Coordinates of C-alpha atoms and ligand atoms in Angstrom, one line a residue:
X869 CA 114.1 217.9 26.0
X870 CA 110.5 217.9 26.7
X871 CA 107.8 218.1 24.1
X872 CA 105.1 218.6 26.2
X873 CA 102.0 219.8 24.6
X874 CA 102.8 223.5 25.0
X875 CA 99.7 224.8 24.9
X876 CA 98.4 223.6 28.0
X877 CA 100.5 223.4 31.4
X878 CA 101.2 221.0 33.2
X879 CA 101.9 221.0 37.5
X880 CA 105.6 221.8 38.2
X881 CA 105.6 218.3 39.6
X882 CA 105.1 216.4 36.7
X883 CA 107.6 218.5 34.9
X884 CA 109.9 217.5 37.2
X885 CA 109.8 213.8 37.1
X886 CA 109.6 213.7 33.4
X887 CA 113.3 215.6 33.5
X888 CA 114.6 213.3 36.5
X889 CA 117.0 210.2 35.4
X890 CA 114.1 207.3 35.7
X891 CA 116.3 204.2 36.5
X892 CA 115.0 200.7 37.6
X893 CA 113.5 200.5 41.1
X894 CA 114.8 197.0 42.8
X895 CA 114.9 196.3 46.6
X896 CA 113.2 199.6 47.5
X897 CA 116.0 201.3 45.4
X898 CA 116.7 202.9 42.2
X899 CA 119.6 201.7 40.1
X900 CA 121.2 201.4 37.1
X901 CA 120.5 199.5 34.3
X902 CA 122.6 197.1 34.0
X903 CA 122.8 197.0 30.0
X904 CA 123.3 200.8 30.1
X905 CA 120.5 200.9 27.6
X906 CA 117.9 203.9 27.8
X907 CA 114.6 204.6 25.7
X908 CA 112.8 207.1 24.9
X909 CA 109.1 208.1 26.0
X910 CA 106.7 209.8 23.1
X911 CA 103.6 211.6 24.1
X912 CA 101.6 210.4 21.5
X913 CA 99.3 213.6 21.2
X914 CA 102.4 215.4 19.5
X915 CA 105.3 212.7 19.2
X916 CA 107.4 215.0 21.0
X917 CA 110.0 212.7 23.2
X918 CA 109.3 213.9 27.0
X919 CA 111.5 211.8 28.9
X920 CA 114.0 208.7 29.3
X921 CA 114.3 205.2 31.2
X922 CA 116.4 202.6 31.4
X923 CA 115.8 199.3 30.3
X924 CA 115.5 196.2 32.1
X925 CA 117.0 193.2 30.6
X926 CA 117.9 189.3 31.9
X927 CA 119.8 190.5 34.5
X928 CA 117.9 193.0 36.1
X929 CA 115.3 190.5 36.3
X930 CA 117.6 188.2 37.9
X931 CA 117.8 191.3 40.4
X932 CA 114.0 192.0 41.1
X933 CA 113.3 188.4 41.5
X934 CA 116.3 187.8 44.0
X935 CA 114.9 190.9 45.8
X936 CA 111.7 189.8 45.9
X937 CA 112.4 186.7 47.2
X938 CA 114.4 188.2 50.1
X939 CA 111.6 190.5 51.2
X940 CA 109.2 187.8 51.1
X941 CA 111.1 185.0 53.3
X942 CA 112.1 188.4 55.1
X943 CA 110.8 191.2 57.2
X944 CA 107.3 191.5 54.7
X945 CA 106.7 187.6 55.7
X946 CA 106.7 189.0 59.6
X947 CA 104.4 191.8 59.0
X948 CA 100.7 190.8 60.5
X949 CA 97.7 191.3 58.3
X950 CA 96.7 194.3 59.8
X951 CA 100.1 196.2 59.0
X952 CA 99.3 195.4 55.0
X953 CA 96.0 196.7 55.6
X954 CA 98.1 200.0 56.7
X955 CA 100.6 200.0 53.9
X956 CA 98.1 199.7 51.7
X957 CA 95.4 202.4 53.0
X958 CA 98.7 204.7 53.2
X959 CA 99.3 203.9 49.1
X960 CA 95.5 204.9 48.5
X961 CA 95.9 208.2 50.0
X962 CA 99.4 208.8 48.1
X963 CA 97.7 208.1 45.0
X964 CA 95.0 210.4 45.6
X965 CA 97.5 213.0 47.0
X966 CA 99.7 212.8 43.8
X967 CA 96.1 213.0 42.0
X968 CA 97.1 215.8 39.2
X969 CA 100.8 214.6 38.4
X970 CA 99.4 211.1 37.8
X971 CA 96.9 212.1 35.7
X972 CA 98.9 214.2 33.5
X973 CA 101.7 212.0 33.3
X974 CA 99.3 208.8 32.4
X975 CA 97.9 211.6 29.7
X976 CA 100.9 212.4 28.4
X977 CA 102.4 208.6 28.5
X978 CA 99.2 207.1 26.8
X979 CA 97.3 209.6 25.5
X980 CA 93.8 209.7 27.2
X981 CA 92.0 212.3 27.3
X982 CA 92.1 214.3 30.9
X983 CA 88.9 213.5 32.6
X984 CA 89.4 209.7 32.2
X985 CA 93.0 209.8 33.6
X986 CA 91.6 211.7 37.0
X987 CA 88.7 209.2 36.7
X988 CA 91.0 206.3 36.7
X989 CA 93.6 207.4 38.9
X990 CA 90.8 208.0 41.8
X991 CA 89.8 204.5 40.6
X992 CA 93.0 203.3 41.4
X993 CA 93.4 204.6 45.0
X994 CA 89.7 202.9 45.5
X995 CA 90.7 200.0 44.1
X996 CA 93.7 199.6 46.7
X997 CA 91.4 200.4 49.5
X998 CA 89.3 197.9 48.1
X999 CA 92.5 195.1 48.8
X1000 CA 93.8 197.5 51.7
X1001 CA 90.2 195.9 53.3
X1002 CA 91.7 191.9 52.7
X1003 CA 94.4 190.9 54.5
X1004 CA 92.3 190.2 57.8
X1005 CA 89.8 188.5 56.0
X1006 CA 91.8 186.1 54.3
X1007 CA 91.0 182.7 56.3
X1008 CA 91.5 178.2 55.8
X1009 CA 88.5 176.6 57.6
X1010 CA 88.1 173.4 60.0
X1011 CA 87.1 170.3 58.3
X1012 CA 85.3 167.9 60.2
X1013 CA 86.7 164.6 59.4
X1014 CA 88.7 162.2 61.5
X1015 CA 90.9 160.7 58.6
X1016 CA 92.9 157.3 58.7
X1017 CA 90.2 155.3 61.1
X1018 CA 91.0 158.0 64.2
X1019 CA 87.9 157.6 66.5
X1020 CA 85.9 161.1 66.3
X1021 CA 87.4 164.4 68.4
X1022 CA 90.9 162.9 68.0
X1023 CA 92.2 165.0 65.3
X1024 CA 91.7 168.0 64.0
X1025 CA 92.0 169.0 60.1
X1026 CA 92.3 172.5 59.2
X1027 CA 93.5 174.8 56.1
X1028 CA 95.6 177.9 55.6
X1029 CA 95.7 180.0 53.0
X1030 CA 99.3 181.2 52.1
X1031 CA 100.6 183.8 49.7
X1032 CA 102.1 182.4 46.2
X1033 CA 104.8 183.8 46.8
X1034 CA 106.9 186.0 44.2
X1035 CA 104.5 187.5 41.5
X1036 CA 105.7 188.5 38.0
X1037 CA 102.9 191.0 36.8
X1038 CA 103.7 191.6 32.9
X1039 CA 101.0 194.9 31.5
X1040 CA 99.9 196.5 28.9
X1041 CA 100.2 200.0 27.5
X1042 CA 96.4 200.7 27.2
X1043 CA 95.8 201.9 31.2
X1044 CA 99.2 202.0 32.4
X1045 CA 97.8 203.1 36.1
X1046 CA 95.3 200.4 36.6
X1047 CA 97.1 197.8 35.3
X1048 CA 99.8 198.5 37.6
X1049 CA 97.0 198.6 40.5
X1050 CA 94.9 195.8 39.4
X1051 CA 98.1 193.6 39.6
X1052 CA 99.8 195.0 42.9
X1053 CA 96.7 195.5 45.0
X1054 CA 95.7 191.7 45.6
X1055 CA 99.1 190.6 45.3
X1056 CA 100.7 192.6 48.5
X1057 CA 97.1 191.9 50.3
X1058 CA 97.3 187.8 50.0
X1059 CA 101.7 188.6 51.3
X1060 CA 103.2 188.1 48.1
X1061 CA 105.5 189.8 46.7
X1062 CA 106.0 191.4 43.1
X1063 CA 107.7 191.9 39.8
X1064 CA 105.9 194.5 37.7
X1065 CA 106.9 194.5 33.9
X1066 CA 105.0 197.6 32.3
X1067 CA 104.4 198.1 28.9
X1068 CA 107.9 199.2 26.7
X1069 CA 105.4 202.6 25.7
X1070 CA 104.6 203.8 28.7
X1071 CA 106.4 203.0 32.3
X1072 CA 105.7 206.8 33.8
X1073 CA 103.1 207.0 35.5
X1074 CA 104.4 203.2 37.0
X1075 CA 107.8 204.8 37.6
X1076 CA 106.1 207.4 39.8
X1077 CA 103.5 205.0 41.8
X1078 CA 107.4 203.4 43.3
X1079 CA 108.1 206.9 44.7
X1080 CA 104.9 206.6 46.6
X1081 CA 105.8 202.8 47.2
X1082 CA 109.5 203.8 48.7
X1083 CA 107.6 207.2 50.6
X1084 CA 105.1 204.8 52.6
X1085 CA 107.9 202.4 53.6
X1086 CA 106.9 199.0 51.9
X1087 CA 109.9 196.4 52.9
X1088 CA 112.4 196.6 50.2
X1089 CA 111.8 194.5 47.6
X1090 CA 108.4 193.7 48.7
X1091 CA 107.4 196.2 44.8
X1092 CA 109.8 196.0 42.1
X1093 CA 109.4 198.0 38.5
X1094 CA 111.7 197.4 36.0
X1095 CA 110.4 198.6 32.6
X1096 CA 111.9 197.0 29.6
X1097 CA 111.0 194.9 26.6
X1098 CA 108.7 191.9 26.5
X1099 CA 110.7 189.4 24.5
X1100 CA 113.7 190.0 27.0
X1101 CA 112.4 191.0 30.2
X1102 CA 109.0 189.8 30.0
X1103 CA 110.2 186.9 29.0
X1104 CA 112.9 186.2 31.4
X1105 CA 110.3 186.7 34.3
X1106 CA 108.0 184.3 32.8
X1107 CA 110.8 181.3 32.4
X1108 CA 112.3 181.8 35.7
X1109 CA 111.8 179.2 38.2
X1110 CA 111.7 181.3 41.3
X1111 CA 108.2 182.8 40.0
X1112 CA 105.7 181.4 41.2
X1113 CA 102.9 183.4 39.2
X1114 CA 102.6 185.1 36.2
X1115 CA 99.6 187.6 36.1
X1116 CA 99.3 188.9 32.8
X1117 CA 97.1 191.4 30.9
X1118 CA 97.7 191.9 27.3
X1119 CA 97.2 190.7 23.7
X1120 CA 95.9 186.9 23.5
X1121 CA 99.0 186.0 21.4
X1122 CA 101.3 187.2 24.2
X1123 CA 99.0 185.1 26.5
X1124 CA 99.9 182.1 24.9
X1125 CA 103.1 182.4 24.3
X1126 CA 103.3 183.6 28.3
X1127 CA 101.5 179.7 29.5
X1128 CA 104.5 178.3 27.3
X1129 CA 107.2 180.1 28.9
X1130 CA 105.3 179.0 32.4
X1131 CA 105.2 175.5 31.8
X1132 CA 109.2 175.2 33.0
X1133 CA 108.1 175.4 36.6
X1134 CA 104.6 174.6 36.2
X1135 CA 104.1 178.3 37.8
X1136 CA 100.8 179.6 38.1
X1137 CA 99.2 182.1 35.3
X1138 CA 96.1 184.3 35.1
X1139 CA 95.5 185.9 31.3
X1140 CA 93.6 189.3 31.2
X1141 CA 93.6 188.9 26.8
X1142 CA 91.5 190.6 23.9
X1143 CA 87.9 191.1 23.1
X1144 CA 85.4 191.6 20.4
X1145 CA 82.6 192.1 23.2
X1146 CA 79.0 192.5 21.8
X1147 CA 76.4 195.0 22.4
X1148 CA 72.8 193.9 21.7
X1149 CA 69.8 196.4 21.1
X1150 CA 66.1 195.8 21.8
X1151 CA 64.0 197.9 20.2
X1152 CA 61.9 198.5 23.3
X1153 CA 65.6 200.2 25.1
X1154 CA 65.7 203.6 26.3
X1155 CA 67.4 204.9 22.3
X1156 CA 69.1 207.7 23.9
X1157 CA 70.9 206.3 26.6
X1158 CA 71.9 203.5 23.9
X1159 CA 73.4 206.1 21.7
X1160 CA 75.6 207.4 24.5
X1161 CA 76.3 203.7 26.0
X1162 CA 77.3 203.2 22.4
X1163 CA 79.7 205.7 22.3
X1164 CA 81.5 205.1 25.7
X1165 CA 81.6 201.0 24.8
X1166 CA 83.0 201.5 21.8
X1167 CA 85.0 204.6 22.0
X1168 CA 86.5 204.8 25.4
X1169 CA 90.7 205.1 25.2
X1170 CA 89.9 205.6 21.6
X1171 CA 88.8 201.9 21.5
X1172 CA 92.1 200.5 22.7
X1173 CA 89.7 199.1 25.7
X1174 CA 89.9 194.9 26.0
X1175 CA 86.6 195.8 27.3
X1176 CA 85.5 197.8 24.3
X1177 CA 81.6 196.9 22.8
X1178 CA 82.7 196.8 18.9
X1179 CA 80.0 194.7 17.9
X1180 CA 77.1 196.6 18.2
X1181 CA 74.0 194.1 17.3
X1182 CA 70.7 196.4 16.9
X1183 CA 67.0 195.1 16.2
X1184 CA 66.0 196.4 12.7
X1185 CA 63.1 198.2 13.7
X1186 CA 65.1 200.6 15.4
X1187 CA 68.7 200.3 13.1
X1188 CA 69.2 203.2 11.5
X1189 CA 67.9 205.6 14.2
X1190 CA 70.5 204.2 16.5
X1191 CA 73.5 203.8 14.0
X1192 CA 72.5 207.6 13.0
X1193 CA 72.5 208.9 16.4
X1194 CA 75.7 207.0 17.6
X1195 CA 77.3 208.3 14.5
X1196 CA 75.7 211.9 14.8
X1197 CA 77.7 212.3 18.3
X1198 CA 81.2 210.7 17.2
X1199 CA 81.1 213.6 14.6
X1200 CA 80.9 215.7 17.1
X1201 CA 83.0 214.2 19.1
X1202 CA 86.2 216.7 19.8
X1203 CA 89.5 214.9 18.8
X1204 CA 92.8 216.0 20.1
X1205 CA 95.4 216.0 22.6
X1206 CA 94.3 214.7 26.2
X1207 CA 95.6 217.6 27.9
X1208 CA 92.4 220.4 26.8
X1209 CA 89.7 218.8 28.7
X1210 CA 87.8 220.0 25.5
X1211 CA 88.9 217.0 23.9
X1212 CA 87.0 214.2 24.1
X1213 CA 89.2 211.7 22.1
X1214 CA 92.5 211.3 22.4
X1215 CA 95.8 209.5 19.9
X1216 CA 96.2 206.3 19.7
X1217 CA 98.9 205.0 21.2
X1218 CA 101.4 205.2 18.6
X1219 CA 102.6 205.1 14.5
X1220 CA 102.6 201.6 14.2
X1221 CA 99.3 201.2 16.1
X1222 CA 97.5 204.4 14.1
X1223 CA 98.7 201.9 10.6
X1224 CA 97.4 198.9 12.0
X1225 CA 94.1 200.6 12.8
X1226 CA 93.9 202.3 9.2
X1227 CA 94.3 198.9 7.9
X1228 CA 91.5 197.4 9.2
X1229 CA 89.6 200.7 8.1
X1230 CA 90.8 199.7 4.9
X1231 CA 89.6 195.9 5.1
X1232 CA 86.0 197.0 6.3
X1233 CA 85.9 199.1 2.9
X1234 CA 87.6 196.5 0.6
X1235 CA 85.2 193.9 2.0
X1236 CA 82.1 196.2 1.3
X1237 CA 81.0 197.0 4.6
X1238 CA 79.1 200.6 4.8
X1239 CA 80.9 203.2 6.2
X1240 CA 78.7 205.3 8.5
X1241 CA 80.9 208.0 9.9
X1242 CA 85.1 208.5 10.2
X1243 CA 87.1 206.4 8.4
X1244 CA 90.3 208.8 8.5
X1245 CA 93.3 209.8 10.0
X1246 CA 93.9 213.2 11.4
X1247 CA 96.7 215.5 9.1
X1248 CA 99.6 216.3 10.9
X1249 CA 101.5 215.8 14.7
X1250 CA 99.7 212.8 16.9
X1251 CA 98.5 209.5 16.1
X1252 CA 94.5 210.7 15.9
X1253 CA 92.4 208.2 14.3
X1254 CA 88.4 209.5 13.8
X1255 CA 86.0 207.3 15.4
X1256 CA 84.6 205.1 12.9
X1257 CA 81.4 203.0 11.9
X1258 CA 81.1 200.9 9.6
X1259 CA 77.3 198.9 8.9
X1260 CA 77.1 195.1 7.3
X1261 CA 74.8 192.7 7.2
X1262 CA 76.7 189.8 8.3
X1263 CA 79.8 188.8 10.8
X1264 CA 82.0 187.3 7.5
X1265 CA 84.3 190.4 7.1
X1266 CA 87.4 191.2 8.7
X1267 CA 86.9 193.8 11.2
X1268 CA 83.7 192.2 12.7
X1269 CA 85.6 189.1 13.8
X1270 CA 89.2 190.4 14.8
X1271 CA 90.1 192.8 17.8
X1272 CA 91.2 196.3 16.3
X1273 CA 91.9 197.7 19.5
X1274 CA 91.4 201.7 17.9
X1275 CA 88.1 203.3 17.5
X1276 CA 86.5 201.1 15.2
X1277 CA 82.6 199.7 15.7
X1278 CA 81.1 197.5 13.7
X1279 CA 77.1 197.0 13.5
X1280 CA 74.5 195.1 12.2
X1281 CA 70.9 194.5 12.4
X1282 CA 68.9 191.2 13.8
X1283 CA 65.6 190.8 13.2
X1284 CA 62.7 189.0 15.4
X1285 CA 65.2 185.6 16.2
X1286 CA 64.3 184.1 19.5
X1287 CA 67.2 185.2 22.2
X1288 CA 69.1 182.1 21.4
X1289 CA 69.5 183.0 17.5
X1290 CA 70.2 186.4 18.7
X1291 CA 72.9 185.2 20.9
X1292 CA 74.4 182.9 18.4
X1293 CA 75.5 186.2 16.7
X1294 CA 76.4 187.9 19.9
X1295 CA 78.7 184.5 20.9
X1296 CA 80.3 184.2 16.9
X1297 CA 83.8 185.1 18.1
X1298 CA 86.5 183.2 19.7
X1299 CA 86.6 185.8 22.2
X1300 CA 84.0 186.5 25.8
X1301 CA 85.6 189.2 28.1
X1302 CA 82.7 191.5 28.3
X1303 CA 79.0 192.6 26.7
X1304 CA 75.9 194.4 27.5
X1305 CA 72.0 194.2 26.4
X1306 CA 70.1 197.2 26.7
X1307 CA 65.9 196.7 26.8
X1308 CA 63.2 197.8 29.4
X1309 CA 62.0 194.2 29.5
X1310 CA 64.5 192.5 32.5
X1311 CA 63.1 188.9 31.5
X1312 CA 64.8 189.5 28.1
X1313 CA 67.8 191.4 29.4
X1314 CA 68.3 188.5 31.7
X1315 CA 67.4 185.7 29.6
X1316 CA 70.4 187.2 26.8
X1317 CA 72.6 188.0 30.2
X1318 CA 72.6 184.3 30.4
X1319 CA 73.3 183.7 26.6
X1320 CA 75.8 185.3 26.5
X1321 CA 79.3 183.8 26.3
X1322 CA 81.3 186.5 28.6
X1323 CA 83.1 186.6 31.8
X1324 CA 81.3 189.9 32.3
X1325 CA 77.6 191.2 31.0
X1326 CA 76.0 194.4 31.6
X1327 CA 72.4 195.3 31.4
X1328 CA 71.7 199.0 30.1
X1329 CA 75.0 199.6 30.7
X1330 CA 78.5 198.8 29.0
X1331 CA 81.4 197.2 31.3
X1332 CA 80.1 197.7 34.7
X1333 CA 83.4 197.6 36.9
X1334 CA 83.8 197.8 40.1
X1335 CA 86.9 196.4 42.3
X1336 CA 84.2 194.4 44.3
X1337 CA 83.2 192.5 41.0
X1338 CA 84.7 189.9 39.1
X1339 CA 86.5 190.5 35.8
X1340 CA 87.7 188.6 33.2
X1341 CA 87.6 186.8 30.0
X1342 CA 85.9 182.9 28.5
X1343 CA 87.1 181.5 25.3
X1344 CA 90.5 183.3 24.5
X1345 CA 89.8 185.9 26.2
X1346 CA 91.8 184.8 29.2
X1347 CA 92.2 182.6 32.2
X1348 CA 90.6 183.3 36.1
X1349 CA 89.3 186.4 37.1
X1350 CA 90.9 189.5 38.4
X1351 CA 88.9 192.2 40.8
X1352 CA 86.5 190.9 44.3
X1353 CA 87.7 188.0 45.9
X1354 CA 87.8 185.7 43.0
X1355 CA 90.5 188.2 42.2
X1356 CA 93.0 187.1 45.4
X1357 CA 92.4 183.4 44.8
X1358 CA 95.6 183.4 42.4
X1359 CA 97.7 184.8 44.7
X1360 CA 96.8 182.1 47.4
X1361 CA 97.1 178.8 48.0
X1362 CA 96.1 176.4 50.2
X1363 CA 97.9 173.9 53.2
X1364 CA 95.7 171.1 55.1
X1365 CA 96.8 170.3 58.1
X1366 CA 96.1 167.3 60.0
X1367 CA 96.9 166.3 63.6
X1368 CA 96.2 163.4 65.6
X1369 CA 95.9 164.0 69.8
Ligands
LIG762 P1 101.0 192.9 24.2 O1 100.5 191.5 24.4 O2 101.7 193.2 23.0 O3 101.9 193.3 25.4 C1 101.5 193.2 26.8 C2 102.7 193.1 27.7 O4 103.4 191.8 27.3 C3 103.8 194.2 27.5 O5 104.3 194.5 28.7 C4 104.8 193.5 26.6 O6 106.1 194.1 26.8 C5 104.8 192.1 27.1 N1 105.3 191.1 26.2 C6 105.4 191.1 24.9 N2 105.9 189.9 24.4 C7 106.2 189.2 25.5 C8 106.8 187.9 25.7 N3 107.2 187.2 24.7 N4 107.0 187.4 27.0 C9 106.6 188.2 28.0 N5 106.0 189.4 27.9 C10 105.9 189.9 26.7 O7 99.7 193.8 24.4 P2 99.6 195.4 24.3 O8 99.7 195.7 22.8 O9 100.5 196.0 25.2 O10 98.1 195.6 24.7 C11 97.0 195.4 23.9 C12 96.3 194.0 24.2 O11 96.1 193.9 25.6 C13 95.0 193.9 23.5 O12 94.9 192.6 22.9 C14 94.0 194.0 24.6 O13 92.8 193.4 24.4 C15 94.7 193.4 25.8 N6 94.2 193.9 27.1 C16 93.4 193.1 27.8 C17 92.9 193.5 29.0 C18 92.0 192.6 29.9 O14 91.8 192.9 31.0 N7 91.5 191.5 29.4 C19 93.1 194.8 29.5 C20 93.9 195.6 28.7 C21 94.4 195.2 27.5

């Protein structure tokens, strides 16, 4: 059955698991669909189908969110803070242990090339020490009040900070392996427990991180995976009343719809949504390091990155020596399937993704913008898009104002504005997940830091991320903050206490 890129091999391992029968893991089990129904999985580098899974629907949910509950009124409610730490640490080291397999099946899943899968597979182990490090730090306080006219020292007020409870996690297909972390990490560290939905395009490399799960011994039910669509299972997690959190990364039209189906319950919902983020050039900024910022901002996952720098704003002094240089090394960047580690760009995700990105390649020429490099699809097997640039003078046009989420980069020149006209441009989208300014003068890198209008700016960098610092999105770009402790908040909640001696 399997497709696989032939021309490179893959570990023994990962051909392995793409052949096994991938089923639904609830309550520390794997079972059955209960539809029967089964998809296929593409590797978008060749379109070749590599493996199977069944697919969740209302009633498997029903399932996973009955075992969830169990385990967490159960034996994961009497585990102390120091045995999550444990579980955790233990998941790390799997994850690094099952390094290679991961990698290759997250780059035959979704397409990325090599380097970046090992890159964010070690991520993910270090982001689940990060959590592993939370659970005996997660503290109420004292207040010091005597409430309801009790002389002073005759009460005592404190807090407690309890888990949620059960967390439905609904992800994306864009980076299948940290979404999966970035949702389970702080959820098991505050005690919940958790639902994860992945993406319908690629559940792999989640339907290998529960073999780790079930090796290390997590309670069952404590992780559940079921792998279906969004407008029936994702759905069905976010209506039912026995959730009491939705954590969500995906497209901001999906986010909305997600706060509606929460409202039933009133449960609790953080949105990780799109971006349009801005990247704004002083001509005093180290050129060359822009040019290669450039690149990674806008092109990294072939721009199917909510983090991705697609506006690129550059003083005019300095425009078409850094719109020529960016463009000079996406030419030469090497475009094929993730598996050669030659290649530095991979497929987009799929067909229907490849057309929507042509589209808006289309739109940037109908609408007159200048097309600077790109602008085409690769002939034959794989959904390869080149990476593209297009210059205009102006924000007015199409694919300078929505998310393409392919490798796509719009730019334009500013002249000498003051930092707040500057910003202006930089903040003329409904979105504000991330942006960067690049200059040698730190009073005007922090004076536009300020400006603008993201949860997240960087300064000579692009998309500084670390699990230690908070991430997320203003505007519509989402709601609360994952990563740091900002990023367990969601999955807490607090009970005062008050007694009277
Ligand atoms: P999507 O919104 O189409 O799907 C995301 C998830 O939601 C999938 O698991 C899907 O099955 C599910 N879903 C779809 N309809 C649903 C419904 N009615 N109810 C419940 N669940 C439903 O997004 P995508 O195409 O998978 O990913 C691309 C989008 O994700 C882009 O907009 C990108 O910017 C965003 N994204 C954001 C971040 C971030 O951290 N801010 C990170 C990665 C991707």
């Amino acid at each position: 059955m399997s497709a696989v890129a032939e021309a490179v091999a893959i570990a023994p391992e990962t051909r392995e698991f793409l052949d096994r029968d991938h089923k639904l893991f609830i309550d520390g089990k794997w079972v059955d669909a209960h539809s029967g129904e089964k998809h296929a999985v593409y590797d978008p580098a060749t379109e070749g189908q590599i493996a199977t899974f069944d697919v969740a629907d209302e009633v498997d949910v029903e399932a996973a969110i009955a075992a969830a509950r169990r385990a967490f009124k159960g034996e994961w409610s009497t585990m102390n803070s120091y045995q999550r730490t444990i579980l955790l640490t233990r998941l790390a080291d799997e994850i690094d242990a099952n390094l290679q397999t991961l990698a290759e099946l997250e780059v035959l899943d979704n397409g990325q090339p090599m380097a970046l899968a090992q890159y964010t597979t070690t991520y993910a182990a270090n982001f689940v020490r990060y959590y592993a490090g939370w659970p005996t730090k997660i503290h109420g306080d004292t207040i010091p009040v005597s409430p309801m006219g009790v002389p002073n020292g005759e009460s005592l007020t404190y807090t407690r900070r309890e888990p949620v409870g059960v967390v439905g996690a609904i992800i994306p297909w864009n980076a299948p392996i940290a979404m999966f972390i970035l949702k389970l990490a702080p959820a098991l560290a505050a005690g919940c427990t958790i639902i994860i939905k992945p993406a319908e395009l690629t559940p792999l490399t989640a339907l290998k991180l529960c073999d780790l799960i079930q090796k290390i011994g997590f309670p069952p039910g404590v992780v559940n995976v079921i792998p279906g669509a969004g407008r029936i299972a994702g759905a069905a997690l976010a209506e039912h009343p026995d959730v009491a959190k939705i954590s969500f990364t995906g497209s901001t039209e999906v986010g909305q719809r997600i706060v509606q189906s929460c409202l039933g319950n009133l449960k609790k919902v953080t949105l990780e949504l799109g971006g349009k983020s801005p990247v704004v050039v002083f001509p005093d900024a180290d050129l060359e390091a822009v040019k290669v910022g450039a690149i990674r901002a806008a092109f990294f996952l072939q721009g199917q990155n909510c983090m991705a720098g697609t506006r690129l704003f550059v003083h005019q002094d300095v425009f078409d020596e850094v719109v020529q240089g960016v463009a000079a090394i996406a030419n030469a960047m090497k475009i094929g399937p993730g598996l050669d580690p030659n290649n530095d760009l991979g497929p987009l995700i799929s067909a229907d993704q490849r057309e929507i990105v042509m589209s808006y390649i289309q739109a940037g020429k109908d609408e007159g913008a200048e097309l600077i490099c790109g602008g085409e699809a690769l002939p034959g097997k794989g959904h390869f898009v080149q990476p593209t640039i297009f210059a205009h003078p102006h924000q007015d046009i199409k694919i300078a104002r929505e998310e393409i989420f392919g490798p796509v980069l719009f730019a334009q020149p500013f002249g000498d504005s003051d930092l707040q006209a500057i910003a202006a441009e930089a903040n003329d989208s409904i979105y504000g997940l991330s942006g960067s300014v690049w200059t040698k003068d730190i009073s005007v890198g922090l004076k536009m830091a300020s400006l603008i209008d993201s949860g997240q700016v960087s300064i000579n960098c692009h998309a500084a991320v670390d699990p230690a610092i908070p991430f997320g999105g203003n505007k519509m770009s989402g709601w609360g903050r994952e990563f740091g402790q900002e990023g367990l908040e969601p999955y807490l909640k607090t009970k005062s206490t008050t007694v009277i001696f």
